[in-house]
PDB file of C-alpha atoms and ligand atoms in Angstrom:
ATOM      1  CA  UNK A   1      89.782 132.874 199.835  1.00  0.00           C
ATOM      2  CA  UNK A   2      93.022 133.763 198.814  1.00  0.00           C
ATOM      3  CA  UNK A   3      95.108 131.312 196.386  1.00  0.00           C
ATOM      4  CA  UNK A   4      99.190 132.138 197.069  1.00  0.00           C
ATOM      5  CA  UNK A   5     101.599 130.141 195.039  1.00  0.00           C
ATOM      6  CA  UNK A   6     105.104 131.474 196.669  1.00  0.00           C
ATOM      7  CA  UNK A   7     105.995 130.179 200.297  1.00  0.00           C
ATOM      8  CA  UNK A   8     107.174 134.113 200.537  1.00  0.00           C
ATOM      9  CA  UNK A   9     103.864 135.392 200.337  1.00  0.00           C
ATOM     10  CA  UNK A  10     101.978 133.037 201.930  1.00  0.00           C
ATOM     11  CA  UNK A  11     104.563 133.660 205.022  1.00  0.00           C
ATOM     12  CA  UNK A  12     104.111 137.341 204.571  1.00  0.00           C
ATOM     13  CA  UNK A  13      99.914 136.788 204.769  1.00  0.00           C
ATOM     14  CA  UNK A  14     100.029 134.219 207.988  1.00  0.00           C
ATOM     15  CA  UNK A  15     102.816 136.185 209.651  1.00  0.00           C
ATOM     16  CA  UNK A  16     100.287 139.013 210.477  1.00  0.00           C
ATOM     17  CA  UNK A  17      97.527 136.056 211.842  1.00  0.00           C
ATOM     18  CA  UNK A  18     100.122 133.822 213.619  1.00  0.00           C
ATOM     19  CA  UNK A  19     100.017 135.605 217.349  1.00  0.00           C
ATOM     20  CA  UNK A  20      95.726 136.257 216.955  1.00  0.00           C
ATOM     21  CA  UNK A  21      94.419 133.242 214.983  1.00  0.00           C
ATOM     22  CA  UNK A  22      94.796 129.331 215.310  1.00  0.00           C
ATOM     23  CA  UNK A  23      96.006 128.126 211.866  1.00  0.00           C
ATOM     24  CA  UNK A  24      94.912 124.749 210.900  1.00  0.00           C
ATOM     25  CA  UNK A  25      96.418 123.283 207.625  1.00  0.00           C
ATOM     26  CA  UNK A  26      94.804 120.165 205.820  1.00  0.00           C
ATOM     27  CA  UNK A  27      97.555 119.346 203.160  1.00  0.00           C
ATOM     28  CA  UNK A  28      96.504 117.129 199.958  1.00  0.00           C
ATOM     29  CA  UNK A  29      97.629 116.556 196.871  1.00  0.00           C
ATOM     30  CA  UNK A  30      94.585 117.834 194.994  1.00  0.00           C
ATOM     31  CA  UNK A  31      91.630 116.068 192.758  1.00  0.00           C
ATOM     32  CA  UNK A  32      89.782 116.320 195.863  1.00  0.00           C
ATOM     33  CA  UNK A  33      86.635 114.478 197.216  1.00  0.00           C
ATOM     34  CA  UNK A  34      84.125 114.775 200.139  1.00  0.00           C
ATOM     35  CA  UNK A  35      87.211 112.766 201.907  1.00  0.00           C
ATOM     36  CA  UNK A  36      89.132 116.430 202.332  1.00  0.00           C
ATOM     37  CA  UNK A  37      86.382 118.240 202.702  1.00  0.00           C
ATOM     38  CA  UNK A  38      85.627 116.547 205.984  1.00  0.00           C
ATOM     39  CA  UNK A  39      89.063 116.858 207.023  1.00  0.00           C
ATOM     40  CA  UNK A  40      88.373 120.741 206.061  1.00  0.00           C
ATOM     41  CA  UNK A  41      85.330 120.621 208.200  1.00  0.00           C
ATOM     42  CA  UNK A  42      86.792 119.411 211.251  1.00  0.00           C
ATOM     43  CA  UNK A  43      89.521 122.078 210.695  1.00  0.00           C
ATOM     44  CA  UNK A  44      86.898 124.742 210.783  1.00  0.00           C
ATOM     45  CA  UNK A  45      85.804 123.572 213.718  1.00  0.00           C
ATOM     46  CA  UNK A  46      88.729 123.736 215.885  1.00  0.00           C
ATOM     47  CA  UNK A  47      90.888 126.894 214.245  1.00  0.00           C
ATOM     48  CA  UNK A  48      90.066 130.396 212.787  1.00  0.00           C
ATOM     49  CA  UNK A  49      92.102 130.040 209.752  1.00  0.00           C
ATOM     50  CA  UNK A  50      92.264 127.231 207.499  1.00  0.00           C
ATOM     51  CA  UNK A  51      95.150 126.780 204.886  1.00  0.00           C
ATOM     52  CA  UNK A  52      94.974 123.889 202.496  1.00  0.00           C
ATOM     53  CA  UNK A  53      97.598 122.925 200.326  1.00  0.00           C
ATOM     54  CA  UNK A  54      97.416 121.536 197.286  1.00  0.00           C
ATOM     55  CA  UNK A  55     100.937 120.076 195.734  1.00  0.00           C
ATOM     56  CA  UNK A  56     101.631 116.630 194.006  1.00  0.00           C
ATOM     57  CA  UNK A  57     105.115 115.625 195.780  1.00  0.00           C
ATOM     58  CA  UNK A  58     106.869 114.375 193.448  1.00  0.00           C
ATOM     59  CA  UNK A  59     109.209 113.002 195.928  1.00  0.00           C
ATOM     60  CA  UNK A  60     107.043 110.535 197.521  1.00  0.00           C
ATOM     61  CA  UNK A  61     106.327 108.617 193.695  1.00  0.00           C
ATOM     62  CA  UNK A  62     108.389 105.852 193.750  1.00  0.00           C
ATOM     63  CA  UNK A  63     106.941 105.317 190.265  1.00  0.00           C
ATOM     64  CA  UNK A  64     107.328 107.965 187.484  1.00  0.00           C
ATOM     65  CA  UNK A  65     104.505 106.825 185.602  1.00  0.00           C
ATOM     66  CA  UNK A  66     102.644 106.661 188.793  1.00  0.00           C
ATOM     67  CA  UNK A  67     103.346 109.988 189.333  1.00  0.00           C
ATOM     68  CA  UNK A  68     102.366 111.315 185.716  1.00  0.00           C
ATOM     69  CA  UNK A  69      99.002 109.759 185.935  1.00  0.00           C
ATOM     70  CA  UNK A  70      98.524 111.464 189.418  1.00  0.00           C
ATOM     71  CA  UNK A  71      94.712 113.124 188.400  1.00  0.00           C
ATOM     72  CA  UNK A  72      94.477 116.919 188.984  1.00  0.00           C
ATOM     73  CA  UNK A  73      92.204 119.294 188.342  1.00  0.00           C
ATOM     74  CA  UNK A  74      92.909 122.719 190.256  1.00  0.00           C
ATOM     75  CA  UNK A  75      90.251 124.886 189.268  1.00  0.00           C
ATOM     76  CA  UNK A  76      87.603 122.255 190.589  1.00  0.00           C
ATOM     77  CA  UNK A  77      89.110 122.230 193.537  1.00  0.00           C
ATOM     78  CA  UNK A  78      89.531 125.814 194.111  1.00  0.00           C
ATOM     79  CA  UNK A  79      86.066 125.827 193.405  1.00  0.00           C
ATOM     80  CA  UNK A  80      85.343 123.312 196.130  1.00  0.00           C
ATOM     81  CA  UNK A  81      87.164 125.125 198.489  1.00  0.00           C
ATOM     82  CA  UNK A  82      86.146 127.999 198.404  1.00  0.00           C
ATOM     83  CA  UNK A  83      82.725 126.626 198.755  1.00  0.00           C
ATOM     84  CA  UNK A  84      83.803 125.117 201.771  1.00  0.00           C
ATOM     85  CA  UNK A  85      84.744 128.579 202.885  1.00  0.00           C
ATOM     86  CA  UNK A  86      88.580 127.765 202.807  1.00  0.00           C
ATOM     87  CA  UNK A  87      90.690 130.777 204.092  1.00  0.00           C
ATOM     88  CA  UNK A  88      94.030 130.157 202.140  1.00  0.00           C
ATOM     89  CA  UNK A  89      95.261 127.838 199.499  1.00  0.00           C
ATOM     90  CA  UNK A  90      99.076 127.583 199.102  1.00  0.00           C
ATOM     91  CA  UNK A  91      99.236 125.194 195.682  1.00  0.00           C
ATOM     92  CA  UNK A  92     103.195 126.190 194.866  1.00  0.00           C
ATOM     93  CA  UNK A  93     104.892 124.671 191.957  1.00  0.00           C
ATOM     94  CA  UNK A  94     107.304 121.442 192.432  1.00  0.00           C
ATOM     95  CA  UNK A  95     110.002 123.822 191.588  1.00  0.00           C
ATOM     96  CA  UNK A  96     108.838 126.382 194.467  1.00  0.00           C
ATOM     97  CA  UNK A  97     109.404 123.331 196.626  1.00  0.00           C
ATOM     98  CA  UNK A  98     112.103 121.650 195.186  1.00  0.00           C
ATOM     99  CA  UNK A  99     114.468 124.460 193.693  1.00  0.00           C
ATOM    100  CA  UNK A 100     117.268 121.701 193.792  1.00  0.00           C
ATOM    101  CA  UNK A 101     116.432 117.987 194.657  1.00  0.00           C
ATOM    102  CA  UNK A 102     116.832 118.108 198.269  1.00  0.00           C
ATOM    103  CA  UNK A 103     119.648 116.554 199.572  1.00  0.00           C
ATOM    104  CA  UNK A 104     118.404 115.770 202.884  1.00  0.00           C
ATOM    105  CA  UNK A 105     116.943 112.624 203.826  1.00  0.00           C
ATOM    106  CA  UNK A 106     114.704 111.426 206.308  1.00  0.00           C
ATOM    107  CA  UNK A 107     114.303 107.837 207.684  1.00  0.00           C
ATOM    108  CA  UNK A 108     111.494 106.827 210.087  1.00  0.00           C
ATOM    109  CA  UNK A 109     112.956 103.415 211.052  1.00  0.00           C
ATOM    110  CA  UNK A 110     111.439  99.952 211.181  1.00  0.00           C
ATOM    111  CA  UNK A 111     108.030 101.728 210.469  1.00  0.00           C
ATOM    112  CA  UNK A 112     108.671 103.155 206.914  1.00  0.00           C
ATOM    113  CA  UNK A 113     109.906  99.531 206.055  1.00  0.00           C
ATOM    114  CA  UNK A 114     106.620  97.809 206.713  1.00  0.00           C
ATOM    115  CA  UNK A 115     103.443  97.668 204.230  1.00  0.00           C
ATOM    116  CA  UNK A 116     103.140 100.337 202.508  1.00  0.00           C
ATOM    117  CA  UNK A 117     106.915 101.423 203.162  1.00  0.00           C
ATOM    118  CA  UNK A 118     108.136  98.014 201.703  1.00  0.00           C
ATOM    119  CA  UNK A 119     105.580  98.363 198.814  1.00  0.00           C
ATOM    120  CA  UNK A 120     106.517 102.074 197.461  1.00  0.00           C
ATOM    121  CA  UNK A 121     110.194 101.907 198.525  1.00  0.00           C
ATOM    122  CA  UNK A 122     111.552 105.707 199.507  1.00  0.00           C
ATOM    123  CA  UNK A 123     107.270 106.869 199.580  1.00  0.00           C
ATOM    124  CA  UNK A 124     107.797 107.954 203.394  1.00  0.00           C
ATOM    125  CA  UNK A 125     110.977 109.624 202.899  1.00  0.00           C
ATOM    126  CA  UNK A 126     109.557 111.725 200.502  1.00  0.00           C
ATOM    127  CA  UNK A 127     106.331 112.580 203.017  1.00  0.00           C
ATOM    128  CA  UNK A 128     108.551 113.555 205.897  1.00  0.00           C
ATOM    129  CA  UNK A 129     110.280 115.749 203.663  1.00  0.00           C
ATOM    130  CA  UNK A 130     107.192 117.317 202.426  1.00  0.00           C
ATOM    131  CA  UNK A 131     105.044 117.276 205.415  1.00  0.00           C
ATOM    132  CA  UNK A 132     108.036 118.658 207.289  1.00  0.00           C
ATOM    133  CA  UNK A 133     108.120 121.619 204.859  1.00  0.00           C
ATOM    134  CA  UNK A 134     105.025 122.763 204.840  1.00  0.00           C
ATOM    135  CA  UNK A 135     104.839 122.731 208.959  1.00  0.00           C
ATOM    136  CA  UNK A 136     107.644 124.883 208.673  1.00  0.00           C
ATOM    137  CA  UNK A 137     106.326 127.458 205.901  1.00  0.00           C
ATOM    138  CA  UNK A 138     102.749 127.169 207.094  1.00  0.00           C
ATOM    139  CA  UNK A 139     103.893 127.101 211.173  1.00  0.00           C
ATOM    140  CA  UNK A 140     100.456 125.909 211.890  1.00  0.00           C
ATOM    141  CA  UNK A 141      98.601 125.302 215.591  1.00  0.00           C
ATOM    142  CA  UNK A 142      96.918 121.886 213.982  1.00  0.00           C
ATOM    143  CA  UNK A 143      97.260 119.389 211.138  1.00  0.00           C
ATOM    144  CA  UNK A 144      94.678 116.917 209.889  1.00  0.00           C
ATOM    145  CA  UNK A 145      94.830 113.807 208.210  1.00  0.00           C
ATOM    146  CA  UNK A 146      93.357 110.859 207.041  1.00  0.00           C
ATOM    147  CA  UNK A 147      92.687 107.760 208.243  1.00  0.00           C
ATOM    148  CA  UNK A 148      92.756 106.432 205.073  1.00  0.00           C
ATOM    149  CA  UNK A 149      96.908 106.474 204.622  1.00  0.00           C
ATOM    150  CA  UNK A 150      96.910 105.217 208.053  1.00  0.00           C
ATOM    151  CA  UNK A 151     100.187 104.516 208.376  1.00  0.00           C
ATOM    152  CA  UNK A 152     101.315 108.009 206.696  1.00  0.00           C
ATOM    153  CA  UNK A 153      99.769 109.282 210.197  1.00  0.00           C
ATOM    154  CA  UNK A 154     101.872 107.316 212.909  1.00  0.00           C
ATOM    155  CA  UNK A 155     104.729 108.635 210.444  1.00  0.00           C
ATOM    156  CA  UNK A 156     103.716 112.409 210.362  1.00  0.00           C
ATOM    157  CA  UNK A 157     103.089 111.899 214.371  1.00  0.00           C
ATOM    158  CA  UNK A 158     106.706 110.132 214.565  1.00  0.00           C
ATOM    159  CA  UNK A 159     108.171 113.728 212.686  1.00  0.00           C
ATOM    160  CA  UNK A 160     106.171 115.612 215.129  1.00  0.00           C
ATOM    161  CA  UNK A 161     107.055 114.230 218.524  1.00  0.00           C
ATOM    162  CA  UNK A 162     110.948 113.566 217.122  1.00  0.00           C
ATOM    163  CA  UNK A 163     111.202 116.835 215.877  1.00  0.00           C
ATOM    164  CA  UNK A 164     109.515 118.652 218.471  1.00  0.00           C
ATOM    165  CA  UNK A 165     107.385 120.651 215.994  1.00  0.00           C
ATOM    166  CA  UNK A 166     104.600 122.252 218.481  1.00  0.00           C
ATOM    167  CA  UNK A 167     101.337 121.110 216.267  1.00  0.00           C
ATOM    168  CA  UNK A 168      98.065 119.386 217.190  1.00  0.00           C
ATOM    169  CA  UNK A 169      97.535 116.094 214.874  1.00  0.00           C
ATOM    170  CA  UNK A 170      93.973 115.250 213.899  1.00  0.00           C
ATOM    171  CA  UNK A 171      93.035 111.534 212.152  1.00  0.00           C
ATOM    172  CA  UNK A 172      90.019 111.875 211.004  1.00  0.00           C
ATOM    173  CA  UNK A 173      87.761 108.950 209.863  1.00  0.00           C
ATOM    174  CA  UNK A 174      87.609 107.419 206.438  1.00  0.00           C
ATOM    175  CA  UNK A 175      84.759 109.167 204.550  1.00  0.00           C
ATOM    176  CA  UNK A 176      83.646 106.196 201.878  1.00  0.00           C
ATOM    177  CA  UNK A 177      81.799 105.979 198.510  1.00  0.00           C
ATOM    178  CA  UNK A 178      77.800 104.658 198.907  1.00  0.00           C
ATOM    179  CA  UNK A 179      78.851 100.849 198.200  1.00  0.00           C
ATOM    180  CA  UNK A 180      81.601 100.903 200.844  1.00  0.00           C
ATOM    181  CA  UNK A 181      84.800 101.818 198.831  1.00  0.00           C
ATOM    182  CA  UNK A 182      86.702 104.259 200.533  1.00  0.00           C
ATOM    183  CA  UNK A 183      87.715 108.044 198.508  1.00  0.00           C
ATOM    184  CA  UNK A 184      90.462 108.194 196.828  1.00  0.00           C
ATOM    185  CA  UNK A 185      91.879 110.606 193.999  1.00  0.00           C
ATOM    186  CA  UNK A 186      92.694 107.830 192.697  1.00  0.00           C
ATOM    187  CA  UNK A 187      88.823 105.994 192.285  1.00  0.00           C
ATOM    188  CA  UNK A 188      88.451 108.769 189.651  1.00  0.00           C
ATOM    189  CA  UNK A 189      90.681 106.261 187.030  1.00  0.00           C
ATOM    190  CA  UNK A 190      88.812 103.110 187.671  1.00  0.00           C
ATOM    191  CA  UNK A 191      86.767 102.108 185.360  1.00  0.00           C
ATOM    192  CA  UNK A 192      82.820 101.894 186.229  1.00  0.00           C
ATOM    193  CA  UNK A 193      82.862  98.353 186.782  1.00  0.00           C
ATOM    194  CA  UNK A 194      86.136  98.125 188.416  1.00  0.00           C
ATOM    195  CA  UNK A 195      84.977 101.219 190.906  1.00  0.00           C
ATOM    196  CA  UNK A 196      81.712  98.583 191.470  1.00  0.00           C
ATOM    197  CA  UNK A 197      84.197  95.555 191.790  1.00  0.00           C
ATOM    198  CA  UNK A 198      86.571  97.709 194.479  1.00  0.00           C
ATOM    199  CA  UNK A 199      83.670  97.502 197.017  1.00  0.00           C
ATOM    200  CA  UNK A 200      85.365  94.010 197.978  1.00  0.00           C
ATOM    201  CA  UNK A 201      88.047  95.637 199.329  1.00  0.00           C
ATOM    202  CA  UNK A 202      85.829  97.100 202.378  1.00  0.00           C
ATOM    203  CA  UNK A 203      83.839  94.201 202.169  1.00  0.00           C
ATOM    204  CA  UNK A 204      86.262  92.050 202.548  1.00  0.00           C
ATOM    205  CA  UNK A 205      88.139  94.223 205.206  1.00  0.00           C
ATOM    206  CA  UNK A 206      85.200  93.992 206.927  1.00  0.00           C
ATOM    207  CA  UNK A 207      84.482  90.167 207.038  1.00  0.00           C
ATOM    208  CA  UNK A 208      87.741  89.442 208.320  1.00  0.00           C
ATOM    209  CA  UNK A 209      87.338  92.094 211.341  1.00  0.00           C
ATOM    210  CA  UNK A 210      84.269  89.962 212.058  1.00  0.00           C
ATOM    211  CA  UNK A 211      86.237  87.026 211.868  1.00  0.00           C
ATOM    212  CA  UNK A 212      88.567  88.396 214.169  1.00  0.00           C
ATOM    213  CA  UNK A 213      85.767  89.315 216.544  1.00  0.00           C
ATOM    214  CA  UNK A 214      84.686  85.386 216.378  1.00  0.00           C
ATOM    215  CA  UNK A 215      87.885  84.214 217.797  1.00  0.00           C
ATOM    216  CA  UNK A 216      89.127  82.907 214.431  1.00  0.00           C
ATOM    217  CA  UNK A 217      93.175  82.559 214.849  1.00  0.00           C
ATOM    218  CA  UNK A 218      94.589  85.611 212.560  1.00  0.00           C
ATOM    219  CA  UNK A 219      96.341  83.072 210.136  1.00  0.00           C
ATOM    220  CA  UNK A 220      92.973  82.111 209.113  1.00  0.00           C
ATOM    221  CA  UNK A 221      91.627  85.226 209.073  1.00  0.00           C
ATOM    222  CA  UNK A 222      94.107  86.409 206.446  1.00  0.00           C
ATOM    223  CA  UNK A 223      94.375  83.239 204.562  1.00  0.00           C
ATOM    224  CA  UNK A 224      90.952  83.693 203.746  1.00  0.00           C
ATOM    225  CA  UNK A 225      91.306  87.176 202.486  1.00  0.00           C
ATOM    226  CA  UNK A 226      93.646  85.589 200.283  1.00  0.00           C
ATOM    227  CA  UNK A 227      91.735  82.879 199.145  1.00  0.00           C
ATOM    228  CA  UNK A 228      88.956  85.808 198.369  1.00  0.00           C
ATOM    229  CA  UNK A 229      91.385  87.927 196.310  1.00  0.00           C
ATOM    230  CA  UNK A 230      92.394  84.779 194.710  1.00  0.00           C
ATOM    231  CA  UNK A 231      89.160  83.986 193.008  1.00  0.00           C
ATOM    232  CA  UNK A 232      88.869  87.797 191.420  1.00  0.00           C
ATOM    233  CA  UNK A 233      91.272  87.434 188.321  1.00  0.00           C
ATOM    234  CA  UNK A 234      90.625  91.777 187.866  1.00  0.00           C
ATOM    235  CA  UNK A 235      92.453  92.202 191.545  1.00  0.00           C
ATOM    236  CA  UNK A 236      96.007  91.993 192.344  1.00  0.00           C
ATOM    237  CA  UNK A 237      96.191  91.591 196.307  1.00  0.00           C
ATOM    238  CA  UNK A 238      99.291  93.173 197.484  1.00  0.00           C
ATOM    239  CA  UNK A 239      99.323  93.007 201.022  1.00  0.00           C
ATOM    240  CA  UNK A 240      96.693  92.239 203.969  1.00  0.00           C
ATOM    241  CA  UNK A 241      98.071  92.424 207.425  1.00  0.00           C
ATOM    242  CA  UNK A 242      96.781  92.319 210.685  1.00  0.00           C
ATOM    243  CA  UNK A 243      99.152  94.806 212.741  1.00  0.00           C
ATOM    244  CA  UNK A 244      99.731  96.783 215.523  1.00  0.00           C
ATOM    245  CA  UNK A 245      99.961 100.315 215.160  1.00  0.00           C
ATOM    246  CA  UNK A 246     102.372 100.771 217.491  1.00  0.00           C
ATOM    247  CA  UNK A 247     104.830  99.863 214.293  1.00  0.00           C
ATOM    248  CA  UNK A 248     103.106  98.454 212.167  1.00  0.00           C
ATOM    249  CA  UNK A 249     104.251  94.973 212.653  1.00  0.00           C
ATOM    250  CA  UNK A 250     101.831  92.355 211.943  1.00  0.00           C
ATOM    251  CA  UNK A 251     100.545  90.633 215.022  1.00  0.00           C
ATOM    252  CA  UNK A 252     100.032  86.855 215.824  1.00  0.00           C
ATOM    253  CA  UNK A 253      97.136  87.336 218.049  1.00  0.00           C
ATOM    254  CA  UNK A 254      94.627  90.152 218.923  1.00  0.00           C
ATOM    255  CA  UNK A 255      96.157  89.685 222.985  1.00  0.00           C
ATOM    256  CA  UNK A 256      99.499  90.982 221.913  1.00  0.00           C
ATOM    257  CA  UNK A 257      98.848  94.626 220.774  1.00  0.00           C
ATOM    258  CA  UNK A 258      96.472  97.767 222.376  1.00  0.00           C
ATOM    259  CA  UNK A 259      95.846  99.307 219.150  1.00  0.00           C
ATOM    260  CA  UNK A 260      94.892  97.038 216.347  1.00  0.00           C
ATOM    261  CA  UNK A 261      94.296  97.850 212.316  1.00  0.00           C
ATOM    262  CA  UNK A 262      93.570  95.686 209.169  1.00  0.00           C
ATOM    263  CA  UNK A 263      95.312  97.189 206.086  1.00  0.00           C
ATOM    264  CA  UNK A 264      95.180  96.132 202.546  1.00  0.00           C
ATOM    265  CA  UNK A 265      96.343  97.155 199.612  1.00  0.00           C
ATOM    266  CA  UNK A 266      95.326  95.839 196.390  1.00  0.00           C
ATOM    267  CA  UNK A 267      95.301  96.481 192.363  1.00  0.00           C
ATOM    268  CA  UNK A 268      92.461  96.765 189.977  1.00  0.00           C
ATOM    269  CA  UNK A 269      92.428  97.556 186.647  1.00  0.00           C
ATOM    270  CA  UNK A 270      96.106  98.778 187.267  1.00  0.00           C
ATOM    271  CA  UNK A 271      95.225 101.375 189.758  1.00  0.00           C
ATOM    272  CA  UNK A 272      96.576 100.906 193.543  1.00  0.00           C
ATOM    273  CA  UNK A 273      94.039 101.478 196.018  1.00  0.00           C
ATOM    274  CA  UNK A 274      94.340 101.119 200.100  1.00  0.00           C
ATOM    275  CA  UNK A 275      92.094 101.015 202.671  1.00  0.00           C
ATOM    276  CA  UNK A 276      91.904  99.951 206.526  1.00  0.00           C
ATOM    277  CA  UNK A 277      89.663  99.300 209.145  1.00  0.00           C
ATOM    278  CA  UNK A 278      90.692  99.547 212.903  1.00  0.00           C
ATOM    279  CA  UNK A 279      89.390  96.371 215.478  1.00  0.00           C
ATOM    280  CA  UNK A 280      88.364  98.218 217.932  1.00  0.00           C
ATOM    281  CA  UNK A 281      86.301 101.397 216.284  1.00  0.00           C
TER     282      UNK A 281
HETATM  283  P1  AMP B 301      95.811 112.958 199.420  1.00  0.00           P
HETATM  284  O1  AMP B 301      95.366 114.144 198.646  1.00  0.00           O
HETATM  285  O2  AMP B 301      95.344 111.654 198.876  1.00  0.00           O
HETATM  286  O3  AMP B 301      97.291 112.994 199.732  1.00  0.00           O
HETATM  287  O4  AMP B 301      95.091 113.060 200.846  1.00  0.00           O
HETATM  288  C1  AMP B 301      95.178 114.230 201.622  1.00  0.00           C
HETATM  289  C2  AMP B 301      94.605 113.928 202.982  1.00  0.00           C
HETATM  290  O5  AMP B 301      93.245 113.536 202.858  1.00  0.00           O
HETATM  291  C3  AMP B 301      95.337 112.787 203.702  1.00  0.00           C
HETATM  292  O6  AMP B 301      95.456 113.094 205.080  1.00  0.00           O
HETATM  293  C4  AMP B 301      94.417 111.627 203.472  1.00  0.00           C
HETATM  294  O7  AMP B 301      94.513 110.617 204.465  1.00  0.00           O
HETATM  295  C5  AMP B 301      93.050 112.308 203.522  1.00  0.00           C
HETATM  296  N1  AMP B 301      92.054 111.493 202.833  1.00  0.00           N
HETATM  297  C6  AMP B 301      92.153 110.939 201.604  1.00  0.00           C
HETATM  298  N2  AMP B 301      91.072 110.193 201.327  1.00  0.00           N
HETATM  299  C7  AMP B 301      90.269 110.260 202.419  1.00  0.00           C
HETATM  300  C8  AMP B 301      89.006 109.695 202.760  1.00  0.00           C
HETATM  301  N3  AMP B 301      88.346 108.891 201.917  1.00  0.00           N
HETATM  302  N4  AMP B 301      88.477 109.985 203.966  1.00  0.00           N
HETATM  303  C9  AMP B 301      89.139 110.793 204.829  1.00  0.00           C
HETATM  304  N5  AMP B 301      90.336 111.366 204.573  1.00  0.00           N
HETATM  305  C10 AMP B 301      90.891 111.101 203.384  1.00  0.00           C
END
């Protein structure tokens, strides 16, 4: 495994493998968890080199302090990649990235203004930007991502087909802790009662898809995730929504969209979690 920190060398190592080998790239933002190591197993599968990058953007915090509690630990997870048998690692510093804040900006339309767009105002700006660079220094054949940021995927598949970028997309399932709650980077702050209290979340996502499935009319179905939420004083519900993921647009009825999802998004013990369950899986 090699670890390369400048875009320059990293282009001067894949520029030799680009014609012979099919690149995947699985890009995270570190403190990783058996969640990216299934997206790096379902890389392996499908390419013959696998780069994974590892870079907090800072563009994407819409919240500084959000940002400076971001957990990281790279040696861990240079450890559990190359375990994994990880090819390349490009981990570059912001200012690598960012030698000057970039002055472009990217808008995906009515989609980046809905959930978690309206929640962390400018957060899918600053994805497209990053996501965008590292297709272009990493020119891979296939990308994976998570299910879990859900949305973040109709918005990296919105870059790809607008910008024509020639890649493969990949959403891979949500890989979730024993009791339900689903990995994060971000589970490794909660407390260890409010990581056993967070189960709710796919509980709860889970009731209401039955719900759903019962014919119950979708206003009840979310007032009732309300309601739960209501009664836990440690959560702060921010959003549920029942919406299609065509745009993300909450739906009035199940008859009026092909591809359904649940999303919430919810905070406990002041850490912001997400999580989402599709109707039809
Ligand atoms: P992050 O490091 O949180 O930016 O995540 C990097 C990638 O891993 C994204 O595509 C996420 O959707 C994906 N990911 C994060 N958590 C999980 C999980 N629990 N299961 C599957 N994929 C995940």
């Amino acid at each position: 495994m090699i670890v390369f920190e400048k875009i320059q060398d990293l282009r001067a190592h894949l520029n030799v493998t680009h014609s012979t080998k099919r690149i995947g790239l699985v890009p995270t933002m570190g403190a990783l968890h058996q969640g990216h190591l299934s997206l790096v197993a379902l890389a392996q599968k499908s390419c013959e080199l696998v780069v994974v990058s590892v870079f907090v953007n800072p563009t994407q915090f819409n919240n500084p302090a959000d940002l400076a509690k971001y957990p990281s630990d790279f040696n861990k997870d240079k450890a559990l990649l190359e375990a994994a048998g990880v090819d390349v690692i490009f981990a570059p510093s912001p200012q690598e990235i960012y030698p000057e804040k970039p002055s472009l900006t990217i808008s995906f339309g009515p989609l980046e203004q809905q959930l978690e767009g309206e929640f962390r105002s400018g957060h899918f700006a600053g994805v497209g930007i990053i996501v965008g660079k590292l297709f272009n220094i990493v020119q891979p054949n296939h990308a994976f991502f998570g299910q879990k940021d859900l949305q973040q995927f109709y918005i990296i598949k919105k870059l790809v087909d607008e910008m024509n970028f020639d890649i493969e997309l990949t959403l891979a399932p949500i890989i979730r802790e024993q009791h339900g709650l689903a990995m994060s980077s971000r589970n490794e702050r909660l407390s260890t009662s409010d990581r056993a209290d967070a189960a709710l979340i796919y509980q709860t996502l889970n009731q209401a898809k039955e719900n759903i499935r019962n014919g119950l009319p979708l206003r009840q179905v979310t007032a009732k995730v309300f309601e739960l939420f209501a009664n836990h004083e440690r959560f702060k519900l921010e959003y549920f929504e029942v919406i299609n993921t065509k745009n993300f647009e909450s739906i009035e009825d199940t008859e009026s969209a092909e591809s359904i999802a649940l999303c919430l998004a919810a905070e406990i013990g002041g850490i912001r979690l997400i999580d989402n369950l599709l109707l039809n899986d």
